[in-house]
GROMACS .gro file of C-alpha atoms in nm:
model
  451
    1MET     CA    1   9.236  -4.000  13.453
    2GLU     CA    2   8.970  -3.984  13.708
    3PRO     CA    3   8.604  -3.883  13.541
    4GLU     CA    4   8.436  -3.607  13.607
    5ALA     CA    5   8.245  -3.584  13.886
    6LYS     CA    6   7.886  -3.471  13.906
    7TRP     CA    7   7.821  -3.223  14.158
    8LEU     CA    8   7.487  -3.243  14.363
    9TRP     CA    9   7.423  -2.945  14.587
   10LYS     CA   10   7.633  -2.673  14.796
   11THR     CA   11   7.552  -2.865  15.140
   12THR     CA   12   7.258  -2.687  15.327
   13GLN     CA   13   7.252  -2.641  15.741
   14THR     CA   14   7.052  -2.918  15.824
   15GLU     CA   15   7.306  -3.174  15.664
   16ASP     CA   16   7.625  -2.935  15.777
   17PHE     CA   17   7.435  -2.997  16.155
   18TYR     CA   18   7.407  -3.337  16.121
   19ALA     CA   19   7.822  -3.436  15.923
   20THR     CA   20   7.915  -3.437  16.324
   21TYR     CA   21   7.719  -3.715  16.408
   22THR     CA   22   7.813  -4.098  16.274
   23ILE     CA   23   7.517  -4.357  16.275
   24SER     CA   24   7.533  -4.740  16.409
   25TYR     CA   25   7.253  -4.958  16.253
   26GLN     CA   26   7.256  -5.318  16.433
   27LEU     CA   27   7.036  -5.599  16.153
   28THR     CA   28   6.947  -5.929  16.250
   29LEU     CA   29   6.896  -6.184  16.004
   30ALA     CA   30   6.812  -6.549  16.002
   31THR     CA   31   6.850  -6.706  15.686
   32ARG     CA   32   6.700  -7.070  15.523
   33GLU     CA   33   7.032  -7.156  15.388
   34PRO     CA   34   7.394  -7.017  15.499
   35LEU     CA   35   7.463  -6.682  15.423
   36LEU     CA   36   7.820  -6.645  15.197
   37LYS     CA   37   8.049  -6.396  15.195
   38GLU     CA   38   7.988  -6.360  14.838
   39HIS     CA   39   7.550  -6.347  14.889
   40LEU     CA   40   7.634  -5.975  15.071
   41LEU     CA   41   7.906  -5.908  14.892
   42GLN     CA   42   7.635  -5.929  14.547
   43ALA     CA   43   7.318  -5.785  14.765
   44LEU     CA   44   7.522  -5.452  14.834
   45ALA     CA   45   7.709  -5.424  14.527
   46HIS     CA   46   7.338  -5.351  14.378
   47LEU     CA   47   7.233  -5.172  14.720
   48SER     CA   48   7.451  -4.948  14.589
   49ARG     CA   49   7.412  -4.898  14.270
   50LYS     CA   50   7.027  -4.903  14.357
   51VAL     CA   51   7.038  -4.644  14.636
   52PRO     CA   52   7.151  -4.300  14.541
   53LEU     CA   53   7.254  -4.152  14.833
   54LEU     CA   54   7.514  -4.428  14.917
   55ARG     CA   55   7.669  -4.339  14.557
   56VAL     CA   56   7.806  -3.962  14.704
   57CYS     CA   57   8.027  -3.787  14.858
   58PHE     CA   58   8.211  -3.437  14.956
   59GLY     CA   59   8.402  -3.240  14.729
   60ARG     CA   60   8.536  -2.868  14.771
   61ARG     CA   61   8.375  -2.639  14.486
   62ASN     CA   62   8.485  -2.273  14.455
   63GLY     CA   63   8.625  -2.267  14.839
   64GLU     CA   64   8.197  -2.443  14.953
   65VAL     CA   65   8.161  -2.766  15.028
   66TRP     CA   66   7.961  -2.966  14.816
   67ILE     CA   67   7.767  -3.287  14.798
   68ARG     CA   68   7.902  -3.501  14.493
   69GLU     CA   69   7.879  -3.821  14.330
   70MET     CA   70   8.147  -4.058  14.395
   71ALA     CA   71   8.410  -4.120  14.081
   72GLU     CA   72   8.419  -4.461  14.101
   73GLU     CA   73   8.210  -4.733  14.255
   74ALA     CA   74   8.343  -4.904  14.591
   75LEU     CA   75   8.195  -5.146  14.895
   76ASP     CA   76   8.329  -5.080  15.271
   77PHE     CA   77   8.253  -5.456  15.381
   78GLU     CA   78   8.439  -5.631  15.685
   79VAL     CA   79   8.375  -5.996  15.794
   80VAL     CA   80   8.460  -5.928  16.150
   81SER     CA   81   8.541  -6.162  16.465
   82ASN     CA   82   8.568  -6.186  16.856
   83VAL     CA   83   8.434  -5.883  16.955
   84THR     CA   84   8.152  -5.790  17.152
   85ILE     CA   85   7.855  -5.613  16.957
   86GLN     CA   86   7.936  -5.280  17.220
   87ASP     CA   87   8.295  -5.331  17.039
   88LEU     CA   88   8.156  -5.278  16.722
   89HIS     CA   89   7.916  -5.036  16.782
   90LYS     CA   90   8.182  -4.778  16.952
   91SER     CA   91   8.437  -4.852  16.600
   92LEU     CA   92   8.168  -4.706  16.414
   93GLN     CA   93   8.048  -4.434  16.595
   94THR     CA   94   8.424  -4.275  16.569
   95TYR     CA   95   8.465  -4.436  16.254
   96ARG     CA   96   8.674  -4.257  15.976
   97TYR     CA   97   8.484  -4.231  15.592
   98ASP     CA   98   8.750  -4.100  15.330
   99LEU     CA   99   8.472  -3.837  15.352
  100GLU     CA  100   8.618  -3.699  14.959
  101LYS     CA  101   8.672  -4.062  14.777
  102GLY     CA  102   8.357  -4.188  14.994
  103PRO     CA  103   8.180  -4.446  15.007
  104LEU     CA  104   8.059  -4.262  15.333
  105TRP     CA  105   7.898  -4.574  15.469
  106CYS     CA  106   7.992  -4.948  15.587
  107VAL     CA  107   7.926  -5.306  15.665
  108LYS     CA  108   8.017  -5.544  15.909
  109LEU     CA  109   7.900  -5.874  15.923
  110LEU     CA  110   8.039  -6.065  16.267
  111SER     CA  111   8.115  -6.395  16.170
  112GLU     CA  112   7.959  -6.565  16.532
  113PRO     CA  113   7.607  -6.602  16.541
  114PRO     CA  114   7.451  -6.465  16.797
  115SER     CA  115   7.450  -6.520  17.131
  116SER     CA  116   7.120  -6.467  17.233
  117PRO     CA  117   6.963  -6.300  16.934
  118GLU     CA  118   6.660  -6.115  16.988
  119VAL     CA  119   6.375  -6.322  16.804
  120PRO     CA  120   5.981  -6.246  16.782
  121ALA     CA  121   5.690  -6.394  16.862
  122GLY     CA  122   5.610  -6.660  16.620
  123PHE     CA  123   5.918  -6.686  16.417
  124ASP     CA  124   5.964  -7.033  16.341
  125ALA     CA  125   6.375  -7.074  16.383
  126SER     CA  126   6.346  -7.459  16.253
  127LYS     CA  127   6.312  -7.306  15.886
  128PHE     CA  128   6.497  -7.049  15.897
  129CYS     CA  129   6.817  -7.175  16.134
  130HIS     CA  130   7.132  -6.957  16.031
  131MET     CA  131   7.168  -6.611  16.216
  132TYR     CA  132   7.363  -6.345  16.120
  133THR     CA  133   7.433  -5.967  16.253
  134LEU     CA  134   7.517  -5.747  16.046
  135PHE     CA  135   7.656  -5.396  16.163
  136LEU     CA  136   7.590  -5.060  15.881
  137GLY     CA  137   7.765  -4.723  15.925
  138LEU     CA  138   7.621  -4.383  15.763
  139HIS     CA  139   7.763  -4.094  15.763
  140HIS     CA  140   7.477  -3.856  15.935
  141GLY     CA  141   7.510  -3.594  15.642
  142ILE     CA  142   7.366  -3.765  15.415
  143THR     CA  143   7.123  -3.963  15.558
  144ASP     CA  144   6.822  -3.957  15.821
  145GLY     CA  145   6.651  -4.245  16.026
  146ASN     CA  146   6.385  -4.249  15.778
  147SER     CA  147   6.611  -4.356  15.492
  148ASN     CA  148   6.816  -4.562  15.674
  149MET     CA  149   6.538  -4.777  15.798
  150ARG     CA  150   6.438  -4.779  15.418
  151ILE     CA  151   6.803  -4.868  15.291
  152CYS     CA  152   6.817  -5.189  15.530
  153GLY     CA  153   6.479  -5.331  15.417
  154PHE     CA  154   6.607  -5.267  15.063
  155LEU     CA  155   6.907  -5.483  15.162
  156VAL     CA  156   6.647  -5.727  15.311
  157GLN     CA  157   6.461  -5.770  14.957
  158ILE     CA  158   6.785  -5.773  14.805
  159LEU     CA  159   6.933  -6.034  14.979
  160GLU     CA  160   6.631  -6.221  14.948
  161SER     CA  161   6.643  -6.189  14.552
  162VAL     CA  162   7.035  -6.261  14.566
  163MET     CA  163   6.960  -6.627  14.804
  164GLY     CA  164   6.685  -6.712  14.615
  165LYS     CA  165   6.836  -6.633  14.262
  166LYS     CA  166   6.593  -6.388  14.113
  167ALA     CA  167   6.766  -6.097  13.879
  168ILE     CA  168   6.835  -5.791  13.976
  169ASP     CA  169   6.757  -5.459  13.772
  170ASP     CA  170   7.047  -5.216  13.859
  171ALA     CA  171   6.889  -4.942  13.670
  172GLU     CA  172   6.553  -4.919  13.862
  173GLN     CA  173   6.649  -4.654  14.132
  174LEU     CA  174   6.521  -4.721  14.479
  175GLY     CA  175   6.420  -4.372  14.604
  176VAL     CA  176   6.569  -4.002  14.546
  177TYR     CA  177   6.793  -3.837  14.685
  178VAL     CA  178   6.720  -3.451  14.701
  179SER     CA  179   6.844  -3.173  14.947
  180ASP     CA  180   6.583  -2.995  15.155
  181GLU     CA  181   6.471  -2.718  14.905
  182LYS     CA  182   6.131  -2.817  15.052
  183THR     CA  183   6.203  -2.745  15.355
  184ARG     CA  184   6.392  -2.386  15.318
  185ARG     CA  185   6.118  -2.327  15.106
  186LEU     CA  186   5.895  -2.384  15.378
  187LEU     CA  187   6.063  -2.228  15.668
  188GLU     CA  188   6.124  -1.910  15.392
  189ASP     CA  189   5.731  -1.907  15.425
  190TYR     CA  190   5.720  -1.874  15.826
  191VAL     CA  191   5.970  -1.584  15.798
  192ALA     CA  192   5.738  -1.409  15.647
  193SER     CA  193   5.425  -1.503  15.823
  194LEU     CA  194   5.593  -1.390  16.143
  195GLU     CA  195   5.711  -1.090  15.949
  196ALA     CA  196   5.327  -1.029  15.957
  197ASP     CA  197   5.210  -1.097  16.259
  198PRO     CA  198   5.424  -0.899  16.529
  199GLU     CA  199   5.231  -1.094  16.798
  200LEU     CA  200   5.259  -1.425  16.678
  201ARG     CA  201   5.701  -1.365  16.639
  202ARG     CA  202   5.723  -1.177  16.987
  203LYS     CA  203   5.564  -1.474  17.181
  204VAL     CA  204   5.786  -1.754  16.963
  205MET     CA  205   6.063  -1.489  17.059
  206ASP     CA  206   5.953  -1.499  17.444
  207GLU     CA  207   5.931  -1.858  17.377
  208ILE     CA  208   6.290  -1.952  17.322
  209GLN     CA  209   6.445  -1.701  17.528
  210SER     CA  210   6.311  -1.831  17.799
  211ARG     CA  211   6.500  -2.115  17.748
  212TYR     CA  212   6.837  -1.850  17.769
  213GLY     CA  213   7.061  -1.927  18.142
  214LYS     CA  214   6.859  -2.239  18.204
  215TYR     CA  215   7.096  -2.542  18.212
  216SER     CA  216   7.025  -2.926  18.217
  217LEU     CA  217   6.915  -2.997  18.587
  218LEU     CA  218   7.125  -3.317  18.524
  219LYS     CA  219   7.447  -3.187  18.436
  220SER     CA  220   7.404  -2.925  18.708
  221THR     CA  221   7.290  -3.220  18.955
  222TYR     CA  222   7.540  -3.469  18.882
  223LYS     CA  223   7.847  -3.317  18.883
  224GLY     CA  224   8.206  -3.526  18.812
  225VAL     CA  225   8.047  -3.827  18.762
  226GLY     CA  226   8.134  -3.888  18.426
  227GLU     CA  227   8.487  -3.901  18.194
  228LYS     CA  228   8.745  -3.707  18.141
  229VAL     CA  229   8.774  -3.818  17.736
  230PRO     CA  230   8.389  -3.849  17.636
  231ARG     CA  231   8.290  -4.132  17.428
  232THR     CA  232   7.953  -4.313  17.341
  233GLY     CA  233   7.775  -4.549  17.598
  234VAL     CA  234   7.509  -4.761  17.422
  235LEU     CA  235   7.216  -4.941  17.626
  236GLU     CA  236   6.974  -5.140  17.473
  237LYS     CA  237   6.620  -5.250  17.594
  238ASN     CA  238   6.350  -5.434  17.462
  239LEU     CA  239   5.966  -5.481  17.597
  240ASP     CA  240   5.824  -5.807  17.435
  241SER     CA  241   5.540  -5.774  17.249
  242ASP     CA  242   5.220  -5.905  17.439
  243SER     CA  243   5.379  -5.549  17.672
  244THR     CA  244   5.405  -5.368  17.378
  245ILE     CA  245   5.091  -5.431  17.247
  246ALA     CA  246   4.913  -5.389  17.574
  247PHE     CA  247   5.115  -5.035  17.630
  248ILE     CA  248   4.966  -4.946  17.284
  249LYS     CA  249   4.629  -5.009  17.369
  250ARG     CA  250   4.634  -4.844  17.685
  251CYS     CA  251   4.746  -4.513  17.574
  252ARG     CA  252   4.536  -4.497  17.266
  253ALA     CA  253   4.237  -4.530  17.536
  254GLU     CA  254   4.433  -4.283  17.728
  255GLY     CA  255   4.372  -4.044  17.407
  256VAL     CA  256   4.783  -3.991  17.389
  257THR     CA  257   4.981  -4.116  17.095
  258VAL     CA  258   5.244  -4.360  17.255
  259ASN     CA  259   5.543  -4.102  17.150
  260SER     CA  260   5.376  -3.882  17.435
  261ALA     CA  261   5.351  -4.160  17.644
  262PHE     CA  262   5.705  -4.183  17.635
  263ILE     CA  263   5.837  -3.891  17.651
  264ALA     CA  264   5.607  -3.806  18.016
  265LEU     CA  265   5.784  -4.183  18.170
  266SER     CA  266   6.144  -4.050  18.024
  267SER     CA  267   6.040  -3.716  18.229
  268VAL     CA  268   5.915  -3.895  18.535
  269ALA     CA  269   6.263  -4.114  18.522
  270VAL     CA  270   6.441  -3.775  18.463
  271VAL     CA  271   6.243  -3.668  18.812
  272ASP     CA  272   6.329  -3.983  18.997
  273LEU     CA  273   6.744  -3.976  18.883
  274LEU     CA  274   6.708  -3.576  19.058
  275VAL     CA  275   6.556  -3.669  19.360
  276ASP     CA  276   6.792  -4.014  19.417
  277GLN     CA  277   7.052  -3.727  19.432
  278GLY     CA  278   6.902  -3.485  19.629
  279LEU     CA  279   6.725  -3.234  19.480
  280GLU     CA  280   6.388  -3.190  19.563
  281GLN     CA  281   6.081  -2.986  19.492
  282ASP     CA  282   5.713  -3.059  19.466
  283THR     CA  283   5.750  -3.020  19.072
  284TYR     CA  284   6.065  -2.956  18.808
  285ASP     CA  285   6.044  -2.877  18.493
  286ILE     CA  286   6.194  -3.087  18.252
  287ARG     CA  287   6.343  -3.053  17.911
  288SER     CA  288   6.294  -3.290  17.650
  289ASP     CA  289   6.417  -3.201  17.257
  290HIS     CA  290   6.258  -3.427  16.939
  291VAL     CA  291   6.393  -3.511  16.659
  292LEU     CA  292   6.137  -3.471  16.375
  293ASN     CA  293   6.117  -3.611  16.012
  294ALA     CA  294   6.082  -3.281  15.804
  295ARG     CA  295   5.908  -3.501  15.509
  296ARG     CA  296   5.527  -3.469  15.768
  297TYR     CA  297   5.488  -3.063  15.670
  298TRP     CA  298   5.616  -3.107  15.277
  299GLY     CA  299   5.240  -3.194  15.149
  300GLY     CA  300   5.162  -3.481  14.887
  301ASP     CA  301   5.376  -3.842  14.843
  302THR     CA  302   5.703  -3.811  15.014
  303SER     CA  303   5.804  -4.187  15.060
  304GLN     CA  304   6.052  -4.195  14.766
  305TYR     CA  305   6.269  -3.929  14.916
  306LEU     CA  306   6.639  -4.017  15.073
  307GLY     CA  307   6.817  -3.786  15.269
  308CYS     CA  308   6.933  -3.565  15.563
  309HIS     CA  309   6.542  -3.432  15.619
  310LEU     CA  310   6.537  -3.318  15.996
  311LEU     CA  311   6.395  -3.067  16.168
  312PRO     CA  312   6.586  -2.881  16.399
  313LEU     CA  313   6.530  -3.048  16.776
  314LEU     CA  314   6.226  -2.896  16.933
  315PRO     CA  315   6.234  -2.879  17.271
  316VAL     CA  316   5.895  -2.935  17.498
  317VAL     CA  317   5.929  -2.881  17.841
  318ALA     CA  318   5.706  -3.071  18.062
  319LYS     CA  319   5.592  -2.933  18.437
  320THR     CA  320   5.660  -3.259  18.613
  321PRO     CA  321   5.533  -3.390  18.960
  322ARG     CA  322   5.743  -3.548  19.191
  323ASN     CA  323   5.497  -3.738  19.358
  324ILE     CA  324   5.367  -3.934  18.963
  325GLU     CA  325   5.108  -4.162  19.172
  326GLY     CA  326   4.755  -4.237  19.039
  327LYS     CA  327   4.832  -3.922  18.799
  328PHE     CA  328   5.025  -4.040  18.547
  329TRP     CA  329   4.812  -4.084  18.230
  330ASP     CA  330   4.637  -3.717  18.353
  331PHE     CA  331   5.065  -3.610  18.293
  332ALA     CA  332   5.075  -3.767  18.020
  333ARG     CA  333   4.764  -3.607  17.833
  334SER     CA  334   4.910  -3.254  17.926
  335VAL     CA  335   5.236  -3.374  17.765
  336HIS     CA  336   5.090  -3.474  17.462
  337GLN     CA  337   4.851  -3.176  17.453
  338ASP     CA  338   5.177  -2.965  17.431
  339ILE     CA  339   5.368  -3.137  17.159
  340LEU     CA  340   5.001  -3.167  16.957
  341ARG     CA  341   4.996  -2.822  16.935
  342LYS     CA  342   5.390  -2.778  16.869
  343LEU     CA  343   5.360  -3.008  16.606
  344ASN     CA  344   5.039  -2.900  16.399
  345GLU     CA  345   5.193  -2.521  16.455
  346GLY     CA  346   5.486  -2.629  16.302
  347GLY     CA  347   5.704  -2.544  16.621
  348PRO     CA  348   6.052  -2.605  16.481
  349LEU     CA  349   5.994  -2.433  16.173
  350LEU     CA  350   5.843  -2.170  16.361
  351GLU     CA  351   6.137  -2.142  16.608
  352GLU     CA  352   6.405  -2.143  16.344
  353ALA     CA  353   6.185  -1.843  16.185
  354ALA     CA  354   6.148  -1.670  16.480
  355LYS     CA  355   6.563  -1.678  16.501
  356HIS     CA  356   6.522  -1.497  16.213
  357PHE     CA  357   6.412  -1.176  16.361
  358MET     CA  358   6.700  -1.268  16.718
  359ALA     CA  359   7.043  -1.219  16.786
  360ALA     CA  360   7.257  -1.397  16.546
  361LYS     CA  361   7.470  -1.506  16.860
  362PRO     CA  362   7.355  -1.492  17.200
  363ASP     CA  363   7.569  -1.490  17.467
  364PHE     CA  364   7.411  -1.800  17.601
  365ASP     CA  365   7.335  -2.101  17.370
  366PRO     CA  366   7.061  -2.333  17.486
  367THR     CA  367   7.084  -2.623  17.196
  368PHE     CA  368   7.215  -2.881  17.430
  369GLN     CA  369   7.083  -2.753  17.760
  370TYR     CA  370   6.801  -3.052  17.759
  371GLU     CA  371   6.754  -3.338  17.989
  372PHE     CA  372   6.667  -3.611  17.730
  373CYS     CA  373   6.633  -3.618  17.380
  374VAL     CA  374   6.385  -3.812  17.166
  375THR     CA  375   6.346  -3.975  16.818
  376ASN     CA  376   6.082  -4.146  16.801
  377MET     CA  377   6.010  -4.359  16.416
  378GLY     CA  378   5.715  -4.529  16.537
  379ASN     CA  379   5.653  -4.830  16.349
  380VAL     CA  380   5.926  -4.926  16.148
  381THR     CA  381   5.799  -5.281  16.020
  382GLY     CA  382   5.748  -5.153  15.688
  383LEU     CA  383   6.014  -4.967  15.603
  384VAL     CA  384   6.280  -5.297  15.672
  385THR     CA  385   6.034  -5.567  15.646
  386GLU     CA  386   6.047  -5.881  15.772
  387GLY     CA  387   6.168  -6.037  15.471
  388GLY     CA  388   6.078  -6.328  15.271
  389ASP     CA  389   6.161  -6.727  15.175
  390HIS     CA  390   6.530  -6.710  15.213
  391VAL     CA  391   6.565  -6.403  15.454
  392GLN     CA  392   6.386  -6.284  15.745
  393ALA     CA  393   6.475  -5.990  15.942
  394LEU     CA  394   6.462  -6.029  16.331
  395HIS     CA  395   6.580  -5.720  16.510
  396VAL     CA  396   6.654  -5.382  16.424
  397VAL     CA  397   6.825  -5.119  16.690
  398ARG     CA  398   6.988  -4.785  16.612
  399THR     CA  399   7.225  -4.588  16.771
  400VAL     CA  400   7.447  -4.216  16.752
  401ALA     CA  401   7.765  -4.125  16.866
  402MET     CA  402   7.701  -3.818  17.123
  403ASN     CA  403   8.026  -3.770  17.224
  404THR     CA  404   8.050  -3.485  16.972
  405VAL     CA  405   7.862  -3.251  17.136
  406PRO     CA  406   7.800  -3.146  17.532
  407CYS     CA  407   7.473  -3.388  17.599
  408THR     CA  408   7.351  -3.648  17.818
  409TRP     CA  409   7.178  -3.907  17.683
  410SER     CA  410   6.989  -3.985  17.371
  411ILE     CA  411   6.653  -4.201  17.340
  412LEU     CA  412   6.589  -4.373  17.021
  413LEU     CA  413   6.320  -4.509  17.020
  414HIS     CA  414   6.069  -4.789  16.739
  415THR     CA  415   5.835  -5.045  16.731
  416PHE     CA  416   5.951  -5.360  16.476
  417ARG     CA  417   5.750  -5.724  16.448
  418ASN     CA  418   5.528  -5.578  16.764
  419ARG     CA  419   5.822  -5.486  17.014
  420MET     CA  420   5.925  -5.185  17.110
  421ILE     CA  421   6.264  -5.139  17.065
  422PHE     CA  422   6.505  -4.910  17.244
  423ALA     CA  423   6.823  -4.789  17.277
  424LEU     CA  424   6.993  -4.481  17.499
  425THR     CA  425   7.290  -4.318  17.377
  426TYR     CA  426   7.483  -4.139  17.598
  427ASN     CA  427   7.800  -3.880  17.647
  428THR     CA  428   8.006  -4.048  17.921
  429SER     CA  429   8.156  -3.712  18.026
  430PHE     CA  430   7.811  -3.637  18.188
  431VAL     CA  431   7.647  -3.995  18.254
  432ASN     CA  432   7.808  -4.269  18.373
  433SER     CA  433   7.699  -4.657  18.284
  434GLU     CA  434   7.518  -4.648  18.661
  435MET     CA  435   7.320  -4.348  18.529
  436ALA     CA  436   7.261  -4.507  18.215
  437ASN     CA  437   7.075  -4.816  18.370
  438ARG     CA  438   6.899  -4.636  18.610
  439PHE     CA  439   6.750  -4.466  18.387
  440CYS     CA  440   6.636  -4.720  18.147
  441ASN     CA  441   6.532  -4.946  18.422
  442ARG     CA  442   6.314  -4.642  18.592
  443ILE     CA  443   6.132  -4.584  18.258
  444PHE     CA  444   6.010  -4.952  18.183
  445GLN     CA  445   5.907  -4.965  18.553
  446ARG     CA  446   5.740  -4.694  18.509
  447LEU     CA  447   5.606  -4.842  18.195
  448GLN     CA  448   5.528  -5.157  18.377
  449GLU     CA  449   5.334  -4.987  18.658
  450SER     CA  450   5.135  -4.767  18.384
  451LEU     CA  451   4.964  -5.098  18.223
   0.00000   0.00000   0.00000
């Protein structure tokens, strides 16, 4: 008889929203000794036993979808060969998980060593001469970028112990899997504050309604360029350590965050594409949306909390000039001030609370009418770790499936071991590969001009 499942909680609005997405992570490792299949199987078994969110699945309870613990331990691991990195990402972005049995994650090991691996400065390839590429697929409904980067770090450290023949205590759990109860309570507070402040309520509602009827300029300008059947395209570009450090220093000197500067760069690159297609204006309202970690508003130490803890997308509209020459950092500061204001006032929570006072189903849904979406995790070196005496983590890339939503592209940005890593995922029904390459090249061209 199958063991009785432990029910955790009914799926939340956040978990339901992100359940349409599938995540694919690419982790490059280097080891002193050859990495055997047995090493990985042992490490993944420990990982599953020590990380609670890797032991959950979905189930129906009283007609509703709940998250529950898996009835039995199971791993989804495969060694693959003769496939490209693009093909692996594609397969994981359309991966079919056994939702009611689990696991809701999988791991693929590419048997061939990377042909041209991304290697951090100062890495000693003579000591760690065996290189491998791991691919982690995850169901977005149970996890987020913060949790995923931690999971990559847990795997690196467990593999270090396995290859170093150190004892591993499976009873010691790595992190705590929680629902977004803290975020929901915060949202209730924001609803109450808007109830008590009609002027603020009107201001936030006006800002939301200002986006109604405004379609993406890219989708309106570039018509008929995509494929009939949508899929997710992936383009990766990295900044060397010297340029990364120089860019970070310049941002600090100009009084803006790297995130704000990159949003400004991306906004300018969108304008470049619009001008290329013949849409000529003095300025353009470039809307970008931003995925934020809800933990930032929880207070206290949130480092142990795992799960899908993302806020509703935060829209930012930047009035972007066509001619940016000599004015880029002034423009970046204006972007920074707008984002900082929205972050300080709890923008995503404030907007979500305001919807409580608005029509449930407006005639026009502006959710995906942005020009680009950004998920910036900052420096993830501490989360992924650099490794140890037996295993080194060299490179990490994250992608997300975009073919299930009617949007253009999403920028996934982070820094690892002093290098900025940029992944552009795009919906091929709206964006073709030539556009994606041009957009990416313009961003980095503008970045070099800003140094």
